[in-house]
Amino acid sequence: MKALNLYDIEDLRYEEDTPIPQIIREEDILIQVQSAGICGSDLSRYKKLGPYVPGTTFGHEFSGVVAAMGSAVTQWKEGDRIAACPTFACGNCIYCRQGFPTRCTDLTVIGAKQPGAYAEYVVLPASHALPLPDEIDFDTASLLEPSSVVLHGFYRTSIQPGAAVAIMGVGSIGLLSVQWAKIFGSATIFAIDIDENKLKIAKQLGADILINPLKEDTETVIKKHTASSGVDLAVESAGSPLTSEQVLALPKKGGEVLYLGIPYGDITLHRYYFERIVRNELRILGAWNALSAPFPGKEWTTGLYYMKTGQLDVKPMISHHLPLEKGPEIFQQLIHKEIDAVKVLFHP
């Protein structure tokens, strides 16, 4: 089958002779991939690697159609349209037993040590699949995983209707954060980015106030619109060392900071920002992945619900539709910032 396989740092190969994955366990299903998205974590792994098996099929955000089932699978039939959770928790460690699968000591995702979704077919346990309502197309469903990641983070916060929320970095995770903030009832949403195109999309998706830090001071603008107090919740979704520090200056006293991005670089925390944590009694939260108990979690079913109603609209975020053979080229263009892209989808 056609697939994109990762062999080494920046060595992603399009190959047409990759074996179709086989159903080995009776509870597995074979899925024909319809849409698969490039995640920011894919770009990070492409540039620096991490735990992986050379030649493994890449990718984990996807939707598709059930193509075959193991002998024990009764809840699915051939042709069923599905979204899928690509993440595995062991179920046995102390965190899994406590009901916190995202903290699993052996958390894994397809596309690293086991074949991923940048291919014509992928195998997963039947329990990882979620049925797609007729109202949700494959492109939308392929973004259920990143949507669930954001929602998992929001569930960790204390956000209430009427809140002021700042989203620092409006790539795909930030744009999803804008929409979840709106769904949670936020009264004022600040979108912060140096990319004017992404800011325009953020406005389209519900952001109230756009801030380009290259043109105006972020803190000044936020204080102007919050009676000089700051926001209730500041979300760091840019994943850069600079914004990981700057976001600490945005919440009001007693406010919260939610980190959804990882900078993959050392962060210098200047005294001014550290004092914001202490003197303003901030609550600092990290959020990882998208699982909760019972598996895969309410993040997934809630995401599907709001995709069905149209309140979670990912279509404006999708900038590119590509065949798999364009994979090596587009990854190079993305890491070298040669194209203006938000969410890139492959269609195997």
Short mmCIF file of C-alpha atoms in Angstrom, two decimals:
data_model
loop_
_atom_site.label_atom_id
_atom_site.label_comp_id
_atom_site.label_asym_id
_atom_site.label_seq_id
_atom_site.Cartn_x
_atom_site.Cartn_y
_atom_site.Cartn_z
CA MET A 1 0.00 0.00 0.00
CA LYS A 2 0.98 3.65 -0.25
CA ALA A 3 2.44 5.10 2.95
CA LEU A 4 4.73 7.75 4.42
CA ASN A 5 7.41 6.03 6.49
CA LEU A 6 9.89 7.73 8.83
CA TYR A 7 13.46 6.40 8.76
CA ASP A 8 15.51 9.09 10.48
CA ILE A 9 15.66 12.80 11.22
CA GLU A 10 14.05 14.57 8.24
CA ASP A 11 14.02 11.26 6.37
CA LEU A 12 10.36 10.71 5.51
CA ARG A 13 9.82 8.49 2.48
CA TYR A 14 6.81 7.94 0.26
CA GLU A 15 6.65 4.22 -0.50
CA GLU A 16 4.12 2.22 -2.47
CA ASP A 17 5.18 -1.25 -1.34
CA THR A 18 4.45 -0.95 2.38
CA PRO A 19 2.64 -4.11 3.54
CA ILE A 20 -1.01 -3.63 4.48
CA PRO A 21 -1.24 -4.05 8.27
CA GLN A 22 -2.83 -7.31 9.30
CA ILE A 23 -5.50 -8.01 11.88
CA ILE A 24 -3.68 -10.16 14.43
CA ARG A 25 -5.83 -9.73 17.52
CA GLU A 26 -9.48 -10.74 17.36
CA GLU A 27 -10.57 -7.37 18.80
CA ASP A 28 -8.84 -5.31 16.08
CA ILE A 29 -10.27 -3.61 13.01
CA LEU A 30 -8.65 -2.64 9.71
CA ILE A 31 -9.44 0.95 8.76
CA GLN A 32 -9.20 2.46 5.30
CA VAL A 33 -7.89 5.98 5.90
CA GLN A 34 -9.82 8.81 4.27
CA SER A 35 -8.24 11.93 5.79
CA ALA A 36 -5.10 12.30 7.92
CA GLY A 37 -3.76 15.53 9.38
CA ILE A 38 -0.24 16.75 10.11
CA CYS A 39 0.13 17.47 13.82
CA GLY A 40 2.67 19.81 15.37
CA SER A 41 4.08 16.83 17.24
CA ASP A 42 4.68 15.13 13.88
CA LEU A 43 6.82 18.07 12.83
CA SER A 44 8.75 17.90 16.10
CA ARG A 45 9.36 14.18 15.73
CA TYR A 46 10.36 14.68 12.09
CA LYS A 47 13.00 17.24 13.16
CA LYS A 48 14.34 15.63 16.30
CA LEU A 49 12.89 12.13 16.50
CA GLY A 50 12.21 10.39 19.80
CA PRO A 51 11.14 6.82 20.50
CA TYR A 52 10.50 5.26 17.11
CA VAL A 53 11.14 2.24 14.91
CA PRO A 54 12.94 3.13 11.65
CA GLY A 55 10.62 2.73 8.69
CA THR A 56 7.44 3.00 10.76
CA THR A 57 4.44 4.55 9.04
CA PHE A 58 3.99 8.09 10.38
CA GLY A 59 0.88 10.03 11.49
CA HIS A 60 -1.92 9.70 14.05
CA GLU A 61 -4.72 12.22 13.33
CA PHE A 62 -7.19 10.54 10.99
CA SER A 63 -10.66 9.34 10.04
CA GLY A 64 -11.72 6.46 7.83
CA VAL A 65 -13.93 3.51 7.01
CA VAL A 66 -13.98 0.06 8.59
CA ALA A 67 -12.53 -2.34 6.00
CA ALA A 68 -12.31 -5.59 8.00
CA MET A 69 -12.88 -6.84 11.54
CA GLY A 70 -11.35 -9.37 13.90
CA SER A 71 -13.45 -12.37 14.89
CA ALA A 72 -14.49 -10.87 18.25
CA VAL A 73 -15.68 -7.53 16.84
CA THR A 74 -19.45 -7.20 16.85
CA GLN A 75 -20.04 -3.45 17.16
CA TRP A 76 -18.71 -2.55 13.71
CA LYS A 77 -19.37 -3.68 10.17
CA GLU A 78 -17.55 -3.15 6.89
CA GLY A 79 -18.19 0.34 5.53
CA ASP A 80 -18.87 2.06 8.86
CA ARG A 81 -17.58 5.63 8.96
CA ILE A 82 -15.40 6.35 11.97
CA ALA A 83 -13.10 8.71 13.80
CA ALA A 84 -10.43 7.08 15.93
CA CYS A 85 -8.38 7.56 19.07
CA PRO A 86 -4.74 6.77 18.19
CA THR A 87 -3.50 6.63 21.80
CA PHE A 88 -2.86 3.63 24.03
CA ALA A 89 -2.69 3.57 27.83
CA CYS A 90 -1.52 0.45 29.63
CA GLY A 91 -4.51 0.24 31.97
CA ASN A 92 -2.37 -1.28 34.72
CA CYS A 93 -0.12 1.45 36.15
CA ILE A 94 -1.11 3.44 39.22
CA TYR A 95 -2.29 6.40 37.13
CA CYS A 96 -4.47 4.29 34.86
CA ARG A 97 -5.97 2.55 37.89
CA GLN A 98 -6.72 5.96 39.43
CA GLY A 99 -8.59 6.99 36.27
CA PHE A 100 -5.92 9.27 34.77
CA PRO A 101 -4.86 7.49 31.57
CA THR A 102 -3.05 10.55 30.14
CA ARG A 103 -0.55 10.12 32.98
CA CYS A 104 0.07 6.48 32.05
CA THR A 105 3.69 5.44 32.48
CA ASP A 106 3.57 3.66 29.12
CA LEU A 107 1.43 6.00 27.02
CA THR A 108 1.94 5.42 23.29
CA VAL A 109 0.52 6.77 20.05
CA ILE A 110 0.46 5.17 16.62
CA GLY A 111 3.01 6.54 14.18
CA ALA A 112 6.03 6.03 16.43
CA LYS A 113 6.58 2.44 17.51
CA GLN A 114 3.59 1.02 15.66
CA PRO A 115 2.24 1.83 12.19
CA GLY A 116 0.40 5.12 11.87
CA ALA A 117 -2.20 6.75 9.66
CA TYR A 118 -0.24 8.28 6.78
CA ALA A 119 -1.20 5.25 4.75
CA GLU A 120 -4.07 3.65 2.93
CA TYR A 121 -4.81 1.39 5.90
CA VAL A 122 -4.20 1.26 9.64
CA VAL A 123 -5.13 -1.25 12.36
CA LEU A 124 -6.52 -0.32 15.78
CA PRO A 125 -8.55 -2.04 18.49
CA ALA A 126 -12.27 -1.73 17.80
CA SER A 127 -12.66 0.13 21.10
CA HIS A 128 -10.59 3.02 19.69
CA ALA A 129 -13.15 3.82 16.98
CA LEU A 130 -16.04 6.27 17.31
CA PRO A 131 -19.04 6.33 14.96
CA LEU A 132 -19.41 9.37 12.72
CA PRO A 133 -22.82 11.02 12.47
CA ASP A 134 -23.92 11.79 8.91
CA GLU A 135 -23.39 15.49 9.60
CA ILE A 136 -19.63 15.05 10.09
CA ASP A 137 -17.42 14.52 7.03
CA PHE A 138 -14.04 12.79 7.03
CA ASP A 139 -12.00 16.00 6.92
CA THR A 140 -13.73 17.36 10.00
CA ALA A 141 -13.44 14.02 11.81
CA SER A 142 -9.70 13.87 11.20
CA LEU A 143 -9.35 16.83 13.56
CA LEU A 144 -11.20 15.15 16.40
CA GLU A 145 -7.93 14.11 18.05
CA PRO A 146 -6.41 17.62 18.32
CA SER A 147 -9.81 18.96 19.31
CA SER A 148 -9.93 16.42 22.12
CA VAL A 149 -6.42 17.40 23.22
CA VAL A 150 -7.56 21.00 23.65
CA LEU A 151 -10.78 20.03 25.40
CA HIS A 152 -8.86 17.81 27.81
CA GLY A 153 -6.87 20.88 28.79
CA PHE A 154 -9.95 23.07 29.17
CA TYR A 155 -11.54 20.47 31.44
CA ARG A 156 -8.53 20.91 33.76
CA THR A 157 -9.24 24.63 34.16
CA SER A 158 -11.86 26.52 36.18
CA ILE A 159 -13.26 28.40 33.18
CA GLN A 160 -16.81 29.69 33.67
CA PRO A 161 -19.31 31.46 31.39
CA GLY A 162 -18.41 35.12 31.08
CA ALA A 163 -14.67 34.54 31.39
CA ALA A 164 -11.99 36.50 29.59
CA VAL A 165 -9.58 34.16 27.81
CA ALA A 166 -6.30 34.84 26.01
CA ILE A 167 -5.00 32.36 23.44
CA MET A 168 -1.29 32.81 22.78
CA GLY A 169 -0.50 31.27 19.40
CA VAL A 170 -3.32 30.50 16.97
CA GLY A 171 -2.07 27.60 14.93
CA SER A 172 -4.40 24.61 14.82
CA ILE A 173 -4.33 24.05 18.60
CA GLY A 174 -4.85 27.75 19.27
CA LEU A 175 -7.71 28.00 16.79
CA LEU A 176 -9.39 25.03 18.42
CA SER A 177 -8.82 26.76 21.77
CA VAL A 178 -10.63 29.84 20.48
CA GLN A 179 -13.65 27.72 19.63
CA TRP A 180 -13.69 25.78 22.89
CA ALA A 181 -13.41 29.05 24.81
CA LYS A 182 -16.47 30.27 22.94
CA ILE A 183 -18.36 27.02 23.61
CA PHE A 184 -17.50 27.28 27.31
CA GLY A 185 -19.19 30.68 27.34
CA SER A 186 -16.25 33.07 27.33
CA ALA A 187 -17.33 36.69 27.04
CA THR A 188 -14.04 38.01 25.63
CA ILE A 189 -11.47 36.00 23.68
CA PHE A 190 -8.08 37.48 22.81
CA ALA A 191 -6.19 35.82 19.93
CA ILE A 192 -2.45 36.54 19.95
CA ASP A 193 -0.13 35.74 17.04
CA ILE A 194 2.37 37.36 14.69
CA ASP A 195 0.71 35.73 11.65
CA GLU A 196 -2.01 38.00 10.27
CA ASN A 197 -3.63 35.19 8.28
CA LYS A 198 -4.05 33.05 11.38
CA LEU A 199 -5.47 36.02 13.26
CA LYS A 200 -8.08 36.47 10.53
CA ILE A 201 -9.09 32.83 10.89
CA ALA A 202 -9.25 33.26 14.66
CA LYS A 203 -11.64 36.18 14.16
CA GLN A 204 -13.78 34.06 11.85
CA LEU A 205 -13.92 31.32 14.48
CA GLY A 206 -14.97 33.54 17.37
CA ALA A 207 -12.05 35.60 18.68
CA ASP A 208 -13.14 39.05 19.82
CA ILE A 209 -9.84 40.94 19.97
CA LEU A 210 -6.82 40.25 17.76
CA ILE A 211 -3.32 41.11 18.94
CA ASN A 212 -0.17 41.04 16.82
CA PRO A 213 2.75 41.46 19.28
CA LEU A 214 4.89 42.86 16.47
CA LYS A 215 2.51 45.80 16.23
CA GLU A 216 1.28 46.37 19.79
CA ASP A 217 2.05 45.33 23.34
CA THR A 218 0.00 42.32 24.36
CA GLU A 219 -0.23 43.14 28.07
CA THR A 220 -1.31 46.70 27.37
CA VAL A 221 -4.12 45.65 25.05
CA ILE A 222 -5.41 42.99 27.43
CA LYS A 223 -5.39 45.34 30.43
CA LYS A 224 -7.23 47.95 28.36
CA HIS A 225 -10.09 45.52 27.78
CA THR A 226 -10.16 43.93 31.25
CA ALA A 227 -10.26 46.97 33.53
CA SER A 228 -6.50 46.58 34.04
CA SER A 229 -6.93 43.21 35.73
CA GLY A 230 -6.02 40.60 33.09
CA VAL A 231 -7.76 37.48 31.83
CA ASP A 232 -9.28 34.63 33.78
CA LEU A 233 -7.45 32.06 31.66
CA ALA A 234 -4.37 32.36 29.46
CA VAL A 235 -3.68 29.46 27.08
CA GLU A 236 -0.16 28.88 25.73
CA SER A 237 -0.55 27.06 22.42
CA ALA A 238 2.37 28.47 20.43
CA GLY A 239 4.92 26.11 21.92
CA SER A 240 7.83 28.55 21.89
CA PRO A 241 10.27 29.41 24.71
CA LEU A 242 9.38 33.10 24.46
CA THR A 243 5.60 32.74 24.68
CA SER A 244 5.91 30.09 27.39
CA GLU A 245 7.34 32.88 29.55
CA GLN A 246 5.24 35.79 28.31
CA VAL A 247 1.92 34.03 28.90
CA LEU A 248 2.50 34.31 32.66
CA ALA A 249 1.89 38.07 32.52
CA LEU A 250 -1.61 37.81 31.04
CA PRO A 251 -3.90 36.40 33.78
CA LYS A 252 -5.52 38.45 36.50
CA LYS A 253 -4.69 37.81 40.15
CA GLY A 254 -5.85 34.31 40.97
CA GLY A 255 -6.11 33.49 37.27
CA GLU A 256 -4.93 30.41 35.42
CA VAL A 257 -2.36 29.51 32.77
CA LEU A 258 -2.92 26.42 30.65
CA TYR A 259 0.08 25.05 28.74
CA LEU A 260 -0.90 23.10 25.63
CA GLY A 261 2.35 23.68 23.72
CA ILE A 262 5.83 22.28 24.31
CA PRO A 263 8.71 24.50 23.15
CA TYR A 264 11.36 21.74 22.86
CA GLY A 265 13.94 24.24 24.03
CA ASP A 266 15.12 25.74 27.30
CA ILE A 267 12.92 28.47 28.75
CA THR A 268 14.45 31.51 30.43
CA LEU A 269 12.12 32.68 33.19
CA HIS A 270 12.88 36.29 34.02
CA ARG A 271 12.12 37.67 37.45
CA TYR A 272 9.20 39.78 36.18
CA TYR A 273 7.33 36.72 34.93
CA PHE A 274 8.21 34.50 37.88
CA GLU A 275 6.88 37.14 40.24
CA ARG A 276 3.57 37.10 38.36
CA ILE A 277 3.16 33.47 39.43
CA VAL A 278 3.88 34.16 43.09
CA ARG A 279 2.47 37.64 43.67
CA ASN A 280 -0.66 37.05 41.58
CA GLU A 281 -1.22 33.57 43.01
CA LEU A 282 -1.58 32.06 39.56
CA ARG A 283 -2.65 28.48 38.99
CA ILE A 284 -0.36 26.84 36.44
CA LEU A 285 -1.70 23.84 34.54
CA GLY A 286 -0.21 21.46 32.04
CA ALA A 287 -2.33 19.21 29.84
CA TRP A 288 -1.14 16.18 27.93
CA ASN A 289 -2.96 14.14 25.31
CA ALA A 290 -6.71 13.58 25.38
CA LEU A 291 -7.72 10.51 27.36
CA SER A 292 -9.99 10.17 30.37
CA ALA A 293 -11.93 7.35 31.96
CA PRO A 294 -13.89 5.52 30.72
CA PHE A 295 -11.75 5.14 27.58
CA PRO A 296 -11.30 7.07 25.37
CA GLY A 297 -13.07 9.76 27.40
CA LYS A 298 -15.70 12.46 27.30
CA GLU A 299 -13.32 14.68 25.31
CA TRP A 300 -14.00 12.55 22.23
CA THR A 301 -17.77 12.25 22.47
CA THR A 302 -18.13 15.92 23.37
CA GLY A 303 -15.98 16.91 20.41
CA LEU A 304 -18.14 14.86 18.06
CA TYR A 305 -21.27 16.46 19.49
CA TYR A 306 -20.08 19.99 18.81
CA MET A 307 -18.75 19.04 15.38
CA LYS A 308 -22.22 17.69 14.62
CA THR A 309 -23.94 20.89 15.74
CA GLY A 310 -21.45 23.00 13.78
CA GLN A 311 -20.29 24.94 16.83
CA LEU A 312 -16.88 23.35 16.41
CA ASP A 313 -15.97 24.28 12.83
CA VAL A 314 -12.56 23.11 11.65
CA LYS A 315 -13.01 23.78 7.93
CA PRO A 316 -11.51 27.32 8.01
CA MET A 317 -8.38 25.81 9.57
CA ILE A 318 -7.71 23.36 6.72
CA SER A 319 -5.28 25.03 4.33
CA HIS A 320 -4.02 22.12 2.21
CA HIS A 321 -5.40 18.86 0.78
CA LEU A 322 -2.63 16.59 -0.54
CA PRO A 323 -1.94 13.06 -1.75
CA LEU A 324 0.56 11.02 0.25
CA GLU A 325 3.27 11.36 -2.38
CA LYS A 326 3.55 15.07 -1.50
CA GLY A 327 4.46 14.17 2.08
CA PRO A 328 8.27 14.48 1.98
CA GLU A 329 8.01 17.81 0.17
CA ILE A 330 5.37 19.35 2.44
CA PHE A 331 7.23 18.37 5.63
CA GLN A 332 10.34 20.15 4.37
CA GLN A 333 8.30 23.19 3.42
CA LEU A 334 6.63 23.27 6.83
CA ILE A 335 9.78 23.04 8.94
CA HIS A 336 11.51 25.68 6.82
CA LYS A 337 8.38 27.88 6.86
CA GLU A 338 8.28 28.06 3.08
CA ILE A 339 4.48 27.93 2.92
CA ASP A 340 1.64 29.54 4.84
CA ALA A 341 -0.20 26.55 6.28
CA VAL A 342 -2.47 25.93 9.23
CA LYS A 343 -3.74 22.36 8.95
CA VAL A 344 -2.54 20.07 6.17
CA LEU A 345 -4.57 16.96 5.31
CA PHE A 346 -3.45 13.91 3.37
CA HIS A 347 -5.96 11.86 1.40
CA PRO A 348 -4.51 8.37 0.85
#
